[in-house]
Amino acid sequence: MPAGVPLNPDRILATTEEILRRHGPAKATVVDVSRALGVSHAAVYKHFASKQALREAVTRRWLDQNRDTLAAIAQDSALPPPQRLRTWLMAVLTVKQTKIREDPELFAAYGALAAAHSSVAVDHIADLLHQLEVIVAAGAADGSFACGDPAATARTVFHATARFNHIAHASEWQNPGIDTELDEVCTLLLEGLKAPVSPPNPSR
């Protein structure tokens, strides 16, 4: 690190991310990061209490890079809820495909945290579920979807599409035709969510 440049969390996280990309999760220790920054490991510990805390912080930042894109879709009132739901689910798959293809080392770091039930992974899923709930609630409000509990329905939709969003299925995300498969699942889900049309009243 150039002399006079202050050490701060963003600089530490950027360096850790670079080391993860170059060498993978096993190499990104606090000592490795401090050496790359040209500071003592004690200086890094002033900002992050442990290797785990540093790993969680850099992974959380990496995951959040696409959060605004997905949240914007979830809140886009210009899209009818059925179209919004399909678009959002397809976007989630696209984001995950891109991350595993372009950042395999950081994706591996996320996988390790997910396997350990880290708060980073838990919070990431909770955020996705909240976005999904926003879409379902909009559909319930305008009559597009028949559901009494948007949160419960969002969880069901998320679980029904687990093959396209759960890390356990990451090896399948690059399979040819998986986008078409998700589109077909979306069609089935939307048919099931569709609010029934009331029959005409013959007395009127």
Short mmCIF file of N, CA, C and O in Angstrom, two decimals, residues 7 11 13 36 57-58 77 111 168 183 203:
data_model
loop_
_atom_site.label_atom_id
_atom_site.label_comp_id
_atom_site.label_asym_id
_atom_site.label_seq_id
_atom_site.Cartn_x
_atom_site.Cartn_y
_atom_site.Cartn_z
N LEU A 7 -5.44 3.18 5.93
CA LEU A 7 -6.00 1.83 5.91
C LEU A 7 -7.43 1.92 6.42
O LEU A 7 -7.69 2.44 7.51
N ARG A 11 -10.55 -0.62 1.74
CA ARG A 11 -9.27 -1.01 1.14
C ARG A 11 -8.91 -2.45 1.51
O ARG A 11 -8.41 -3.21 0.69
N LEU A 13 -11.08 -4.83 2.27
CA LEU A 13 -11.99 -5.74 1.57
C LEU A 13 -11.61 -5.87 0.10
O LEU A 13 -11.67 -6.97 -0.46
N ALA A 36 -0.07 -8.09 1.62
CA ALA A 36 -0.39 -7.41 0.36
C ALA A 36 -0.59 -5.92 0.57
O ALA A 36 -0.29 -5.11 -0.31
N ALA A 57 -17.26 -10.41 5.65
CA ALA A 57 -17.46 -9.05 5.17
C ALA A 57 -17.23 -8.94 3.67
O ALA A 57 -17.99 -8.29 2.95
N VAL A 58 -16.18 -9.59 3.16
CA VAL A 58 -15.89 -9.50 1.74
C VAL A 58 -16.94 -10.25 0.92
O VAL A 58 -17.34 -9.81 -0.17
N SER A 77 -43.17 -1.18 -10.26
CA SER A 77 -44.63 -1.20 -10.38
C SER A 77 -45.10 -1.07 -11.83
O SER A 77 -46.28 -1.29 -12.11
N GLY A 111 -19.84 -20.43 -0.81
CA GLY A 111 -20.29 -21.80 -0.57
C GLY A 111 -19.85 -22.31 0.78
O GLY A 111 -20.61 -22.99 1.49
N ALA A 168 -26.69 -25.66 -3.66
CA ALA A 168 -26.50 -27.11 -3.84
C ALA A 168 -26.65 -27.52 -5.31
O ALA A 168 -26.16 -28.57 -5.71
N ASP A 183 -38.11 -21.05 -17.14
CA ASP A 183 -39.25 -20.37 -17.74
C ASP A 183 -40.49 -21.25 -17.70
O ASP A 183 -41.60 -20.78 -17.41
N SER A 203 -78.26 -13.85 -12.44
CA SER A 203 -79.42 -13.05 -12.00
C SER A 203 -79.29 -11.61 -12.42
O SER A 203 -80.24 -10.85 -12.28
#
